[in-house]
Short mmCIF file of C-alpha atoms in Angstrom, two decimals:
data_model
loop_
_atom_site.label_atom_id
_atom_site.label_comp_id
_atom_site.label_asym_id
_atom_site.label_seq_id
_atom_site.Cartn_x
_atom_site.Cartn_y
_atom_site.Cartn_z
CA MET A 65 -31.15 -19.23 16.45
CA VAL A 66 -32.02 -16.01 14.63
CA THR A 67 -33.78 -16.28 11.31
CA GLN A 68 -31.88 -15.74 8.07
CA ASP A 69 -34.17 -12.84 7.19
CA LEU A 70 -33.41 -11.10 10.45
CA ARG A 71 -29.67 -11.69 10.09
CA LYS A 72 -29.88 -9.70 6.86
CA ALA A 73 -31.93 -7.00 8.52
CA LEU A 74 -29.59 -6.60 11.47
CA SER A 75 -26.46 -6.55 9.32
CA SER A 76 -27.87 -4.14 6.76
CA PRO A 77 -25.88 -1.05 5.68
CA THR A 78 -28.12 1.16 7.83
CA GLY A 79 -25.92 0.36 10.80
CA ILE A 80 -28.49 -1.75 12.63
CA CYS A 81 -25.98 -4.16 13.99
CA SER A 82 -23.98 -4.52 17.14
CA LEU A 83 -20.30 -4.61 17.87
CA ARG A 84 -18.01 -7.01 15.99
CA GLY A 85 -20.78 -8.63 14.03
CA GLU A 86 -22.81 -9.50 17.13
CA LYS A 87 -26.51 -9.73 16.28
CA THR A 88 -29.37 -9.10 18.68
CA HIS A 89 -31.31 -12.32 19.06
CA PHE A 90 -34.69 -11.29 17.75
CA ALA A 91 -36.90 -13.12 15.28
CA LEU A 92 -40.00 -11.57 13.81
CA ARG A 93 -43.06 -13.43 12.59
CA MET A 94 -43.45 -11.18 9.60
CA PRO A 95 -41.96 -10.67 6.11
CA PRO A 96 -38.28 -9.64 5.99
CA THR A 97 -39.00 -6.09 4.87
CA GLN A 98 -41.51 -5.61 7.68
CA ALA A 99 -39.09 -7.12 10.20
CA GLU A 100 -36.39 -4.71 9.14
CA SER A 101 -38.87 -1.85 9.36
CA VAL A 102 -39.81 -2.77 12.94
CA ILE A 103 -36.16 -2.94 13.99
CA LYS A 104 -35.45 0.39 12.33
CA ASN A 105 -38.41 1.93 14.14
CA ILE A 106 -37.11 0.70 17.50
CA ILE A 107 -33.66 2.10 16.77
CA ARG A 108 -35.16 5.38 15.52
CA GLU A 109 -37.45 5.76 18.51
CA ILE A 110 -34.59 5.25 20.96
CA GLY A 111 -32.46 7.75 19.04
CA GLN A 112 -35.23 10.37 18.98
CA GLU A 113 -35.93 9.93 22.67
CA CYS A 114 -32.23 10.41 23.50
CA ALA A 115 -32.04 13.45 21.22
CA SER A 116 -35.01 15.02 23.02
CA HIS A 117 -32.86 14.88 26.17
CA GLY A 118 -29.90 16.48 24.38
CA GLU A 119 -27.95 13.26 23.75
CA ILE A 120 -27.14 12.41 20.12
CA VAL A 121 -26.49 8.66 19.84
CA SER A 122 -25.37 6.67 16.78
CA GLU A 123 -27.45 3.78 15.44
CA THR A 124 -24.52 1.44 16.07
CA LEU A 125 -24.39 2.37 19.75
CA ILE A 126 -28.17 2.07 20.07
CA ALA A 127 -28.15 -1.38 18.46
CA PHE A 128 -25.44 -2.53 20.85
CA MET A 129 -27.41 -1.16 23.81
CA VAL A 130 -30.53 -3.01 22.65
CA LYS A 131 -28.54 -6.22 22.79
CA ALA A 132 -27.10 -5.31 26.19
CA VAL A 133 -30.56 -4.72 27.64
CA VAL A 134 -32.00 -7.89 26.13
CA LEU A 135 -29.09 -10.02 27.33
CA ASP A 136 -29.29 -8.81 30.94
CA PRO A 137 -31.57 -11.28 32.77
CA SER A 138 -32.53 -8.62 35.32
CA ASN A 139 -34.47 -6.79 32.60
CA GLY A 140 -36.85 -9.73 32.23
CA PHE A 141 -36.94 -10.19 28.47
CA ASN A 142 -37.91 -13.87 28.58
CA ILE A 143 -37.77 -15.78 25.31
CA ASP A 144 -40.39 -18.24 26.54
CA ARG A 145 -43.15 -15.87 25.56
CA ILE A 146 -43.92 -13.48 22.73
CA LEU A 147 -43.14 -9.88 23.53
CA ILE A 148 -46.14 -7.61 23.16
CA LYS A 149 -46.17 -3.89 22.44
CA SER A 150 -45.72 -2.98 26.10
CA ASP A 151 -42.57 -5.12 26.21
CA VAL A 152 -41.18 -3.25 23.23
CA GLN A 153 -41.98 0.02 24.99
CA LYS A 154 -40.12 -1.23 28.05
CA LEU A 155 -37.18 -2.17 25.84
CA VAL A 156 -37.09 1.35 24.43
CA LYS A 157 -37.42 2.89 27.88
CA ASP A 158 -34.63 0.73 29.36
CA CYS A 159 -32.29 1.47 26.44
CA VAL A 160 -32.91 5.21 26.68
CA ALA A 161 -32.30 5.14 30.44
CA ARG A 162 -28.96 3.42 29.98
CA LEU A 163 -27.93 5.69 27.12
CA LEU A 164 -28.69 8.78 29.21
CA ASP A 165 -26.89 7.48 32.31
CA THR A 166 -23.74 9.44 31.48
CA LYS A 167 -22.18 8.89 34.92
CA ASN A 168 -22.08 5.12 34.47
CA PRO A 169 -18.63 3.77 33.47
CA SER A 170 -20.36 0.91 31.61
CA LEU A 171 -21.81 3.38 29.11
CA ASP A 172 -18.40 4.99 28.68
CA THR A 173 -16.89 1.57 28.01
CA ILE A 174 -19.52 0.62 25.46
CA LYS A 175 -19.11 3.98 23.73
CA MET A 176 -15.35 3.43 23.71
CA GLN A 177 -15.77 -0.03 22.22
CA VAL A 178 -18.12 1.21 19.50
CA TYR A 179 -15.80 4.10 18.65
CA PHE A 180 -12.73 1.88 18.47
CA ASP A 181 -14.54 -0.75 16.44
CA MET A 182 -15.72 1.86 13.93
CA ASN A 183 -12.37 3.66 13.62
CA TYR A 184 -9.61 1.11 14.06
CA THR A 185 -8.41 -1.31 11.43
CA SER A 186 -5.30 -3.43 11.06
CA ARG A 187 -2.16 -1.95 9.56
CA GLU A 188 -2.53 -4.03 6.40
CA GLU A 189 -6.19 -3.14 5.89
CA PHE A 190 -5.57 0.53 6.55
CA LEU A 191 -2.71 0.81 4.06
CA GLU A 192 -4.67 -1.09 1.44
CA GLU A 193 -7.62 1.27 1.85
CA HIS A 194 -5.32 4.32 1.98
CA HIS A 195 -3.70 3.40 -1.34
CA ARG A 196 -7.08 2.66 -2.87
CA VAL A 197 -8.35 6.12 -1.89
CA LEU A 198 -5.22 7.82 -3.26
CA GLU A 199 -5.58 5.96 -6.54
CA SER A 200 -9.25 6.86 -6.85
CA ARG A 201 -8.40 10.54 -6.33
CA LEU A 202 -5.76 10.35 -9.05
CA SER A 203 -7.89 8.44 -11.53
CA PRO A 204 -9.49 11.58 -13.10
CA VAL A 205 -6.03 13.07 -13.72
CA SER A 206 -4.77 9.78 -15.13
CA ARG A 207 -7.83 9.42 -17.33
CA GLU A 208 -7.39 12.95 -18.66
CA ILE A 209 -3.90 11.94 -19.82
CA THR A 210 -4.61 8.43 -21.13
CA ASP A 211 -7.73 9.55 -23.04
CA ASN A 212 -5.94 12.55 -24.55
CA ARG A 213 -5.79 12.82 -28.35
CA ALA A 214 -3.40 15.75 -28.60
CA CYS A 215 -2.06 16.58 -32.05
CA ALA A 216 -1.17 20.26 -32.23
CA ARG A 217 1.96 21.60 -30.59
CA ASP A 218 0.13 23.57 -27.91
CA GLU A 219 -2.00 20.49 -27.13
CA LEU A 220 1.13 18.36 -26.72
CA GLU A 221 2.69 20.97 -24.43
CA SER A 222 -0.49 21.03 -22.36
CA LEU A 223 -0.46 17.23 -22.16
CA TYR A 224 3.15 17.24 -21.00
CA ARG A 225 2.31 19.71 -18.24
CA LYS A 226 -0.51 17.41 -17.16
CA ILE A 227 1.94 14.52 -16.94
CA VAL A 228 4.20 16.65 -14.73
CA SER A 229 1.21 17.47 -12.50
CA TYR A 230 0.29 13.79 -12.33
CA VAL A 231 3.85 12.89 -11.34
CA LEU A 232 3.82 15.45 -8.52
CA LEU A 233 0.36 14.47 -7.27
CA CYS A 234 1.13 10.77 -7.40
CA SER A 235 4.50 11.10 -5.67
CA GLY A 236 3.27 13.54 -3.04
CA LEU A 237 6.53 15.46 -3.33
CA GLY A 238 5.38 19.04 -3.55
CA SER A 239 2.52 21.06 -4.98
CA PRO A 240 1.87 21.17 -8.76
CA THR A 241 1.08 24.89 -8.36
CA ASP A 242 4.53 25.79 -6.97
CA ILE A 243 6.61 27.00 -9.92
CA LYS A 244 9.95 25.96 -8.40
CA ILE A 245 8.72 22.44 -7.73
CA VAL A 246 7.16 22.20 -11.19
CA ARG A 247 10.41 23.28 -12.85
CA GLU A 248 12.42 20.74 -10.92
CA ALA A 249 9.97 17.93 -11.67
CA THR A 250 9.83 18.93 -15.34
CA ALA A 251 13.62 18.84 -15.63
CA ALA A 252 13.73 15.40 -14.03
CA LEU A 253 10.97 14.12 -16.34
CA GLN A 254 12.65 15.53 -19.45
CA SER A 255 15.85 13.67 -18.58
CA VAL A 256 14.04 10.33 -18.94
CA PHE A 257 11.02 11.22 -21.07
CA PRO A 258 11.57 14.14 -23.46
CA GLN A 259 8.48 15.84 -24.81
CA ALA A 260 9.37 14.50 -28.27
CA GLU A 261 8.39 11.01 -27.07
CA LEU A 262 4.77 12.05 -26.51
CA SER A 263 3.81 10.96 -30.02
CA THR A 264 4.95 7.41 -29.22
CA PHE A 265 3.21 7.55 -25.83
CA LEU A 266 -0.09 8.46 -27.52
CA THR A 267 0.00 5.33 -29.68
CA LEU A 268 0.06 3.04 -26.65
CA SER A 269 -2.97 1.23 -25.28
CA LYS A 270 -4.70 2.71 -22.23
CA LYS A 271 -3.21 0.10 -19.91
CA ASP A 272 0.29 0.66 -21.27
CA LYS A 273 -0.12 4.41 -20.83
CA GLU A 274 -1.17 3.91 -17.22
CA ARG A 275 1.77 1.58 -16.64
CA GLN A 276 4.24 4.05 -18.16
CA LEU A 277 2.81 6.94 -16.14
CA LYS A 278 3.39 5.06 -12.90
CA GLU A 279 6.88 4.02 -13.94
CA LEU A 280 7.78 7.58 -14.95
CA THR A 281 6.45 8.83 -11.61
CA MET A 282 8.71 6.45 -9.69
CA ILE A 283 11.78 7.26 -11.77
CA VAL A 284 11.26 11.03 -11.45
CA THR A 285 10.63 10.62 -7.73
CA GLY A 286 13.88 8.65 -7.36
CA ILE A 287 15.82 11.29 -9.32
CA ARG A 288 14.46 14.12 -7.17
CA LEU A 289 15.23 12.24 -3.95
CA PHE A 290 18.77 11.57 -5.15
CA ASN A 291 19.26 15.21 -6.16
CA ARG A 292 17.97 16.29 -2.76
CA ASP A 293 20.52 14.07 -1.04
CA CYS A 294 23.25 15.56 -3.23
CA GLY A 295 22.14 19.10 -2.38
CA LYS A 296 21.13 19.84 -5.96
CA GLY A 297 17.34 19.84 -5.61
CA GLY A 298 14.51 18.41 -3.57
CA GLU A 299 12.35 21.55 -3.49
CA GLY A 300 9.21 20.93 -1.43
CA ILE A 301 10.31 17.47 -0.22
CA ASP A 302 9.85 17.06 3.53
CA ASP A 303 12.45 15.16 5.52
CA LEU A 304 10.13 12.28 6.35
CA PRO A 305 12.71 10.12 8.17
CA ALA A 306 13.47 13.04 10.50
CA ILE A 307 9.77 13.77 11.00
CA LEU A 308 9.09 10.14 11.87
CA ASN A 309 12.10 9.93 14.18
CA GLU A 310 10.57 12.77 16.15
CA ALA A 311 6.88 11.80 15.91
CA ILE A 312 7.18 8.13 16.87
CA PRO A 313 8.93 8.64 20.24
CA ALA A 314 6.61 11.55 21.08
CA THR A 315 3.52 9.44 20.36
CA THR A 316 4.96 6.48 22.24
CA ARG A 317 5.69 8.65 25.30
CA HIS A 318 2.14 9.99 25.30
CA ILE A 319 0.64 6.50 25.13
CA ASP A 320 3.01 5.22 27.82
CA ASN A 321 1.87 8.06 30.09
CA GLN A 322 -1.79 7.30 29.42
CA LEU A 323 -1.16 3.61 30.03
CA GLN A 324 0.48 4.34 33.36
CA VAL A 325 -2.48 6.44 34.50
CA ALA A 326 -4.98 3.77 33.42
CA GLN A 327 -2.99 0.95 34.99
CA ASP A 328 -2.63 2.82 38.27
CA GLN A 329 -6.40 3.28 38.37
CA ALA A 330 -6.91 -0.39 37.57
CA TYR A 331 -4.57 -1.40 40.39
CA TYR A 332 -6.48 0.82 42.87
CA TYR A 333 -9.90 -0.52 41.87
CA THR A 334 -8.65 -4.11 41.83
CA ALA A 335 -7.15 -3.84 45.31
CA ILE A 336 -10.33 -2.35 46.78
CA LEU A 337 -12.56 -4.95 45.13
CA GLU A 338 -10.26 -7.82 46.06
CA LYS A 339 -10.31 -6.90 49.74
CA ALA A 340 -14.09 -6.55 49.64
CA THR A 341 -14.55 -10.12 48.34
CA VAL A 342 -13.96 -11.48 51.85
CA ASN A 343 -16.64 -9.21 53.33
CA PRO A 344 -20.16 -9.52 51.79
CA LEU A 345 -21.35 -6.35 53.54
CA ARG A 346 -18.47 -4.41 52.03
CA VAL A 347 -19.37 -5.73 48.58
CA ILE A 348 -22.90 -4.36 48.94
CA GLU A 349 -21.57 -1.06 50.24
CA LEU A 350 -19.23 -0.66 47.26
CA GLN A 351 -21.96 -1.24 44.67
CA GLN A 352 -22.97 2.43 44.80
CA TYR A 353 -19.50 3.40 43.54
CA MET A 354 -19.68 1.15 40.45
CA LEU A 355 -16.08 0.09 41.04
CA LYS A 356 -16.29 -3.03 38.88
CA GLU A 357 -17.71 -1.01 36.01
CA ALA A 358 -14.90 1.50 36.47
CA LEU A 359 -12.36 -1.32 36.48
CA TYR A 360 -13.77 -2.70 33.22
CA ASN A 361 -13.56 0.78 31.76
CA VAL A 362 -9.87 1.34 32.47
CA ARG A 363 -8.97 -2.23 31.53
CA GLN A 364 -10.68 -1.80 28.16
CA TYR A 365 -8.88 1.50 27.66
CA GLU A 366 -5.61 -0.24 28.53
CA VAL A 367 -6.32 -2.99 25.97
CA PHE A 368 -6.96 -0.47 23.20
CA LEU A 369 -3.84 1.53 24.06
CA GLN A 370 -1.78 -1.66 23.97
CA ILE A 371 -3.14 -2.44 20.49
CA ILE A 372 -2.25 1.05 19.29
CA LEU A 373 1.16 0.93 20.94
CA SER A 374 1.89 -2.39 19.25
CA ASP A 375 1.11 -0.81 15.87
CA ILE A 376 3.37 2.14 16.64
CA ILE A 377 6.21 -0.20 17.61
CA THR A 378 5.73 -1.90 14.23
CA CYS A 379 5.91 1.53 12.59
CA ALA A 380 9.15 2.26 14.43
CA GLN A 381 10.66 -1.04 13.29
CA GLU A 382 9.61 -0.39 9.68
CA VAL A 383 11.04 3.13 9.74
CA GLU A 384 14.34 1.97 11.20
CA MET A 385 14.66 -0.66 8.48
CA MET A 386 13.69 1.78 5.72
CA ILE A 387 16.20 4.40 6.88
CA GLN A 388 18.96 1.83 6.50
CA GLN A 389 17.67 0.89 3.04
CA LEU A 390 17.48 4.56 2.06
CA LYS A 391 21.12 5.10 2.99
CA ALA A 392 22.13 1.98 1.06
CA TYR A 393 20.25 2.99 -2.12
CA LEU A 394 21.61 6.53 -2.06
CA GLU A 395 25.14 5.24 -1.52
CA GLN A 396 24.70 2.77 -4.37
CA LEU A 397 23.55 5.57 -6.68
CA LYS A 398 26.49 7.78 -5.73
CA THR A 399 28.89 4.96 -6.48
CA THR A 400 27.17 4.21 -9.79
CA VAL A 401 27.13 7.76 -11.16
CA LYS A 402 30.40 8.96 -9.63
CA ALA A 403 32.60 10.74 -12.18
CA LYS A 404 30.60 9.36 -15.09
CA THR A 405 29.15 11.47 -17.88
CA ALA A 406 26.66 8.78 -18.92
CA VAL A 407 25.20 5.88 -16.99
CA PRO A 408 23.10 3.06 -18.51
CA THR A 409 19.45 3.38 -17.54
CA SER A 410 19.42 -0.31 -16.71
CA GLN A 411 21.75 0.44 -13.81
CA VAL A 412 20.06 3.49 -12.30
CA PHE A 413 16.35 3.18 -13.13
CA PRO A 414 15.78 0.17 -10.83
CA ILE A 415 17.42 2.08 -7.97
CA PHE A 416 15.32 5.18 -8.65
CA ILE A 417 12.20 3.01 -8.59
CA ALA A 418 13.33 1.35 -5.35
CA LEU A 419 13.92 4.81 -3.83
CA SER A 420 10.42 5.87 -4.86
CA ASN A 421 8.82 2.78 -3.33
CA LEU A 422 10.80 3.34 -0.16
CA TRP A 423 9.61 6.95 0.06
CA THR A 424 6.02 5.79 -0.37
CA GLY A 425 6.68 3.58 2.65
CA PHE A 426 7.79 6.62 4.66
CA GLN A 427 4.65 8.47 3.58
CA ASP A 428 2.53 5.51 4.70
CA GLU A 429 4.15 5.53 8.13
CA VAL A 430 3.52 9.27 8.53
CA VAL A 431 -0.18 8.77 7.81
CA LEU A 432 -0.34 5.73 10.10
CA ILE A 433 1.28 7.54 13.02
CA SER A 434 -1.09 10.47 12.56
CA VAL A 435 -4.15 8.21 12.51
CA LEU A 436 -3.01 6.23 15.55
CA SER A 437 -2.19 9.41 17.45
CA ASN A 438 -5.64 10.84 16.70
CA LEU A 439 -7.27 7.57 17.71
CA THR A 440 -5.46 7.72 21.05
CA THR A 441 -6.60 11.29 21.61
CA HIS A 442 -10.24 10.44 20.87
CA LEU A 443 -10.22 7.50 23.31
CA GLU A 444 -9.35 9.69 26.30
CA PRO A 445 -12.83 11.25 26.78
CA PHE A 446 -14.29 7.79 27.40
CA LEU A 447 -12.56 7.86 30.81
CA GLY A 448 -14.49 10.97 31.77
CA SER A 449 -16.60 9.58 34.61
CA HIS A 450 -13.73 8.48 36.89
CA GLU A 451 -12.91 11.89 38.33
CA GLN A 452 -16.60 12.51 39.04
CA LEU A 453 -17.14 9.13 40.69
CA PHE A 454 -13.88 8.96 42.59
CA PRO A 455 -12.60 12.36 43.71
CA GLU A 456 -9.40 12.22 45.74
CA LYS A 457 -11.19 12.28 49.12
CA ILE A 458 -13.36 9.26 48.26
CA MET A 459 -10.42 7.35 46.79
CA GLN A 460 -8.34 7.88 49.91
CA GLU A 461 -11.20 6.57 52.03
CA LEU A 462 -11.71 3.52 49.83
CA LEU A 463 -7.98 2.74 49.84
CA ARG A 464 -7.62 2.93 53.62
CA GLY A 465 -6.07 -0.34 54.81
CA VAL A 466 -5.79 -1.66 51.26
CA THR A 467 -2.55 -2.98 49.76
CA VAL A 468 -2.27 -1.91 46.12
CA LYS A 469 -0.38 -4.32 43.86
CA THR A 470 0.69 -4.04 40.24
CA ASP A 471 0.02 -6.85 37.78
CA ILE A 472 3.72 -7.71 37.81
CA VAL A 473 3.81 -7.96 41.61
CA ARG A 474 0.76 -10.23 41.57
CA MET A 475 2.43 -12.55 39.08
CA LYS A 476 5.68 -12.69 41.03
CA GLU A 477 3.81 -13.68 44.21
CA HIS A 478 2.75 -16.99 42.66
CA MET A 479 5.60 -17.54 40.22
CA GLU A 480 6.81 -20.70 41.96
CA GLU A 481 3.33 -22.21 42.46
CA ARG A 482 3.25 -24.31 39.34
CA VAL A 483 0.54 -26.78 38.49
CA HIS A 484 1.54 -30.44 38.79
CA SER A 485 0.32 -31.93 35.53
CA ALA A 486 0.51 -35.40 37.08
CA ASP A 487 -2.49 -34.41 39.23
CA PHE A 488 -4.66 -34.37 36.10
CA ARG A 489 -5.17 -37.47 34.02
CA LYS A 490 -7.51 -36.07 31.37
CA LEU A 491 -6.42 -32.43 31.16
CA GLU A 492 -3.44 -30.99 29.30
CA TRP A 493 -1.24 -28.32 30.89
CA LEU A 494 1.33 -26.30 28.97
CA PHE A 495 4.55 -24.83 30.35
CA PRO A 496 7.13 -22.42 28.85
CA GLU A 497 10.02 -24.89 28.62
CA MET A 498 7.88 -27.58 26.99
CA THR A 499 5.74 -25.60 24.52
CA ALA A 500 6.81 -24.01 21.25
CA ASN A 501 5.58 -20.40 20.82
CA PHE A 502 4.32 -20.46 24.40
CA ASP A 503 4.06 -16.67 24.53
CA LYS A 504 2.05 -16.62 21.28
CA LEU A 505 -0.83 -18.77 22.55
CA LEU A 506 -4.23 -17.06 22.33
CA ILE A 507 -5.35 -16.96 25.96
CA GLN A 508 -9.05 -16.77 26.77
CA TYR A 509 -10.51 -13.71 28.52
CA ARG A 510 -7.55 -11.55 27.46
CA GLY A 511 -5.34 -13.38 29.93
CA PHE A 512 -7.41 -12.64 33.05
CA CYS A 513 -7.92 -15.43 35.57
CA ALA A 514 -11.03 -17.35 34.56
CA TYR A 515 -11.67 -18.79 38.01
CA THR A 516 -11.37 -15.48 39.88
CA PHE A 517 -13.67 -13.71 37.46
CA ALA A 518 -16.34 -16.40 37.74
CA GLU A 519 -16.05 -17.00 41.49
CA LYS A 520 -15.43 -13.43 42.70
CA ASP A 521 -18.38 -11.75 40.98
CA GLY A 522 -16.52 -10.38 37.97
CA LEU A 523 -13.21 -9.40 39.60
CA LEU A 524 -10.41 -9.13 37.03
CA LEU A 525 -7.00 -10.44 38.10
CA PRO A 526 -4.21 -11.11 35.61
CA GLY A 527 -3.49 -14.76 34.93
CA ASN A 528 0.06 -16.03 35.25
CA PRO A 529 1.12 -18.29 32.34
CA ALA A 530 4.18 -19.46 34.29
CA ILE A 531 1.89 -21.37 36.67
CA GLY A 532 0.72 -23.41 33.70
CA ILE A 533 -1.73 -22.85 30.88
CA LEU A 534 -4.74 -25.15 30.77
CA LYS A 535 -5.67 -26.43 27.31
CA TYR A 536 -9.35 -27.32 27.33
CA LYS A 537 -11.45 -27.99 24.22
CA GLU A 538 -8.74 -26.36 22.07
CA LYS A 539 -8.79 -23.16 24.12
CA TYR A 540 -6.21 -21.85 26.59
CA TYR A 541 -6.78 -20.53 30.13
CA THR A 542 -4.51 -18.86 32.67
CA PHE A 543 -4.93 -18.37 36.43
CA ASN A 544 -3.56 -16.05 39.09
CA SER A 545 -2.69 -18.89 41.49
CA ARG A 546 -2.34 -22.66 41.61
CA GLU A 547 -5.43 -22.90 43.82
CA ALA A 548 -7.46 -21.03 41.20
CA ALA A 549 -6.08 -23.28 38.45
CA TYR A 550 -7.02 -26.46 40.34
CA ALA A 551 -10.49 -25.20 41.17
CA PHE A 552 -11.25 -24.25 37.57
CA ALA A 553 -9.82 -27.51 36.22
CA ASP A 554 -12.13 -29.47 38.50
CA ASN A 555 -15.14 -28.27 36.46
CA PRO A 556 -14.19 -25.97 33.53
CA ASP A 557 -17.65 -25.95 31.93
CA LYS A 558 -19.22 -24.68 35.14
CA TYR A 559 -16.95 -21.64 35.26
CA ILE A 560 -17.18 -20.98 31.53
CA ASP A 561 -20.96 -20.84 31.88
CA LEU A 562 -20.70 -18.56 34.91
CA ILE A 563 -18.49 -16.17 32.95
CA ARG A 564 -20.96 -16.12 30.09
CA GLU A 565 -23.82 -15.38 32.49
CA ARG A 566 -21.81 -12.57 34.08
CA ALA A 567 -21.22 -11.03 30.67
CA LYS A 568 -24.98 -10.83 30.15
CA LYS A 569 -25.17 -8.43 33.09
CA ASN A 570 -22.33 -6.26 31.81
CA ALA A 571 -22.42 -6.38 28.01
CA GLU A 572 -19.14 -4.49 27.73
CA LEU A 573 -17.46 -7.72 28.89
CA ILE A 574 -18.30 -9.37 25.56
CA GLN A 575 -15.73 -7.12 23.90
CA LEU A 576 -13.34 -6.75 26.82
CA LEU A 577 -13.00 -10.49 27.43
CA GLU A 578 -13.38 -11.43 23.73
CA LEU A 579 -16.51 -13.50 24.25
CA HIS A 580 -17.95 -12.91 20.77
CA GLN A 581 -17.73 -16.53 19.74
CA GLN A 582 -19.70 -17.66 22.78
CA PHE A 583 -22.48 -15.21 22.03
CA GLU A 584 -22.77 -15.85 18.29
CA THR A 585 -24.96 -18.90 18.85
CA LEU A 586 -26.20 -18.05 22.34
CA VAL A 587 -29.96 -18.05 22.86
CA PRO A 588 -30.51 -15.73 25.85
CA TYR A 589 -31.89 -16.99 29.15
CA SER A 590 -33.06 -20.42 28.07
CA GLN A 591 -31.81 -23.75 26.89
CA VAL A 592 -34.68 -23.88 24.40
CA SER A 593 -33.51 -23.46 20.83
CA ARG A 594 -35.82 -20.55 20.12
CA ALA A 595 -35.29 -16.85 19.62
CA ILE A 596 -37.09 -13.88 21.05
CA MET A 597 -40.32 -13.25 19.18
CA LEU A 598 -41.39 -9.66 18.72
CA ARG A 599 -44.94 -9.11 17.64
CA ILE A 600 -46.33 -5.62 17.46
CA TYR A 601 -50.04 -5.51 18.31
#
């Protein structure tokens, strides 16, 4: 196990940590501050060496590569002895070599994983942070109003103008420097908060002032949105529902196209590798092409695109629901104010506020779609090595005599080969018709066949839940055939260990196959409960 001091050092704000909270298994026989200094020096030295070769590498990527090199048994970092200075130099050299190997799909995959991990967050977390940032930007304007002690007429007029500016900035409906927009917002504000009420406003506590400012903003926003719908205003207000109705399908189409390209590549690589598994000489011959590494690369890309696409589908569902609500609120307002000279504020203010909240929702979706679209665009370069490694001529040669199958075709081939649960006394198998939320079960290894991956030297084939899902030690496993399911079930721990060992050789598999939990307490290359000791002589 790593020491507590080193855990702090590796997870420090300097970025000396690896992906998804993974921590390199080092322990240092020295004070915490010195340990952190040594780790920083290793990271810095690797970064400087890469920079001298024209490659600028982030500390996060370097830290992940350090772990990848240490985990790989072929690099010989044995925990059964203390690593001397020459070992540290070898570690630096090996890391630099891997970071400069720009034609290796493994490096592309690790870079992709680091980028995605640093730039993607869940919808809920993103919106929470987005609103926090907006509020922090508005706080100086709000403070200027709530701390104001205006008395003279010109001071009160200036304060009122500041409130109008705050309303516009907070609502996001037009620029506070556009005279037409300012006039419209001022008229809407005066209808619910005449300037004469400023004296009362100034007597309120700071919290009450802040509360009233936000409420006034929502009411004015609702009024302006209603006037826009009636054709009597709405200067500077973009048609967000129309924008979203155009942006969402366009973004979805782009991701679908990218997915198709990635999946086609994955099918080609899988077919070639699968055929080679029956011919050891062919396996050796294919190693020069780094096909498995290329397969991991496109599969990881596919996973990330699916995550983004899922978020965009959620956006589309939210927008569709909000458009219906928008129509309902506007219709309700029209009915309420129709042919009436005066309407009680208790009837219209709640609807104005609801309209404002709804519009904030549209604004959120616009920002979300933009962020997700940019994220998709920035993932594409991490597929850069495929065209160099596999030009059309080489691909045609590799595919000669190979039958390419899609994931769906593979699943259909074994759809009827279900596991007979009666063949297993001590193991539990789950089937669609007998299991609630069957399609919501969290499958290990992202749904790839555990047996095939372990037995076929890291080959990824999609598991087929319809065959039966194995529940073992509270985890769920799928397989591409009944034979694979039976073989794995005969000794699950054996194959789980094999998969873990395989991931040490290709560290990108930790993220791709979601093996983080297995590696949180893993002591590399030994059953001894000790960590790597670094001592600098």
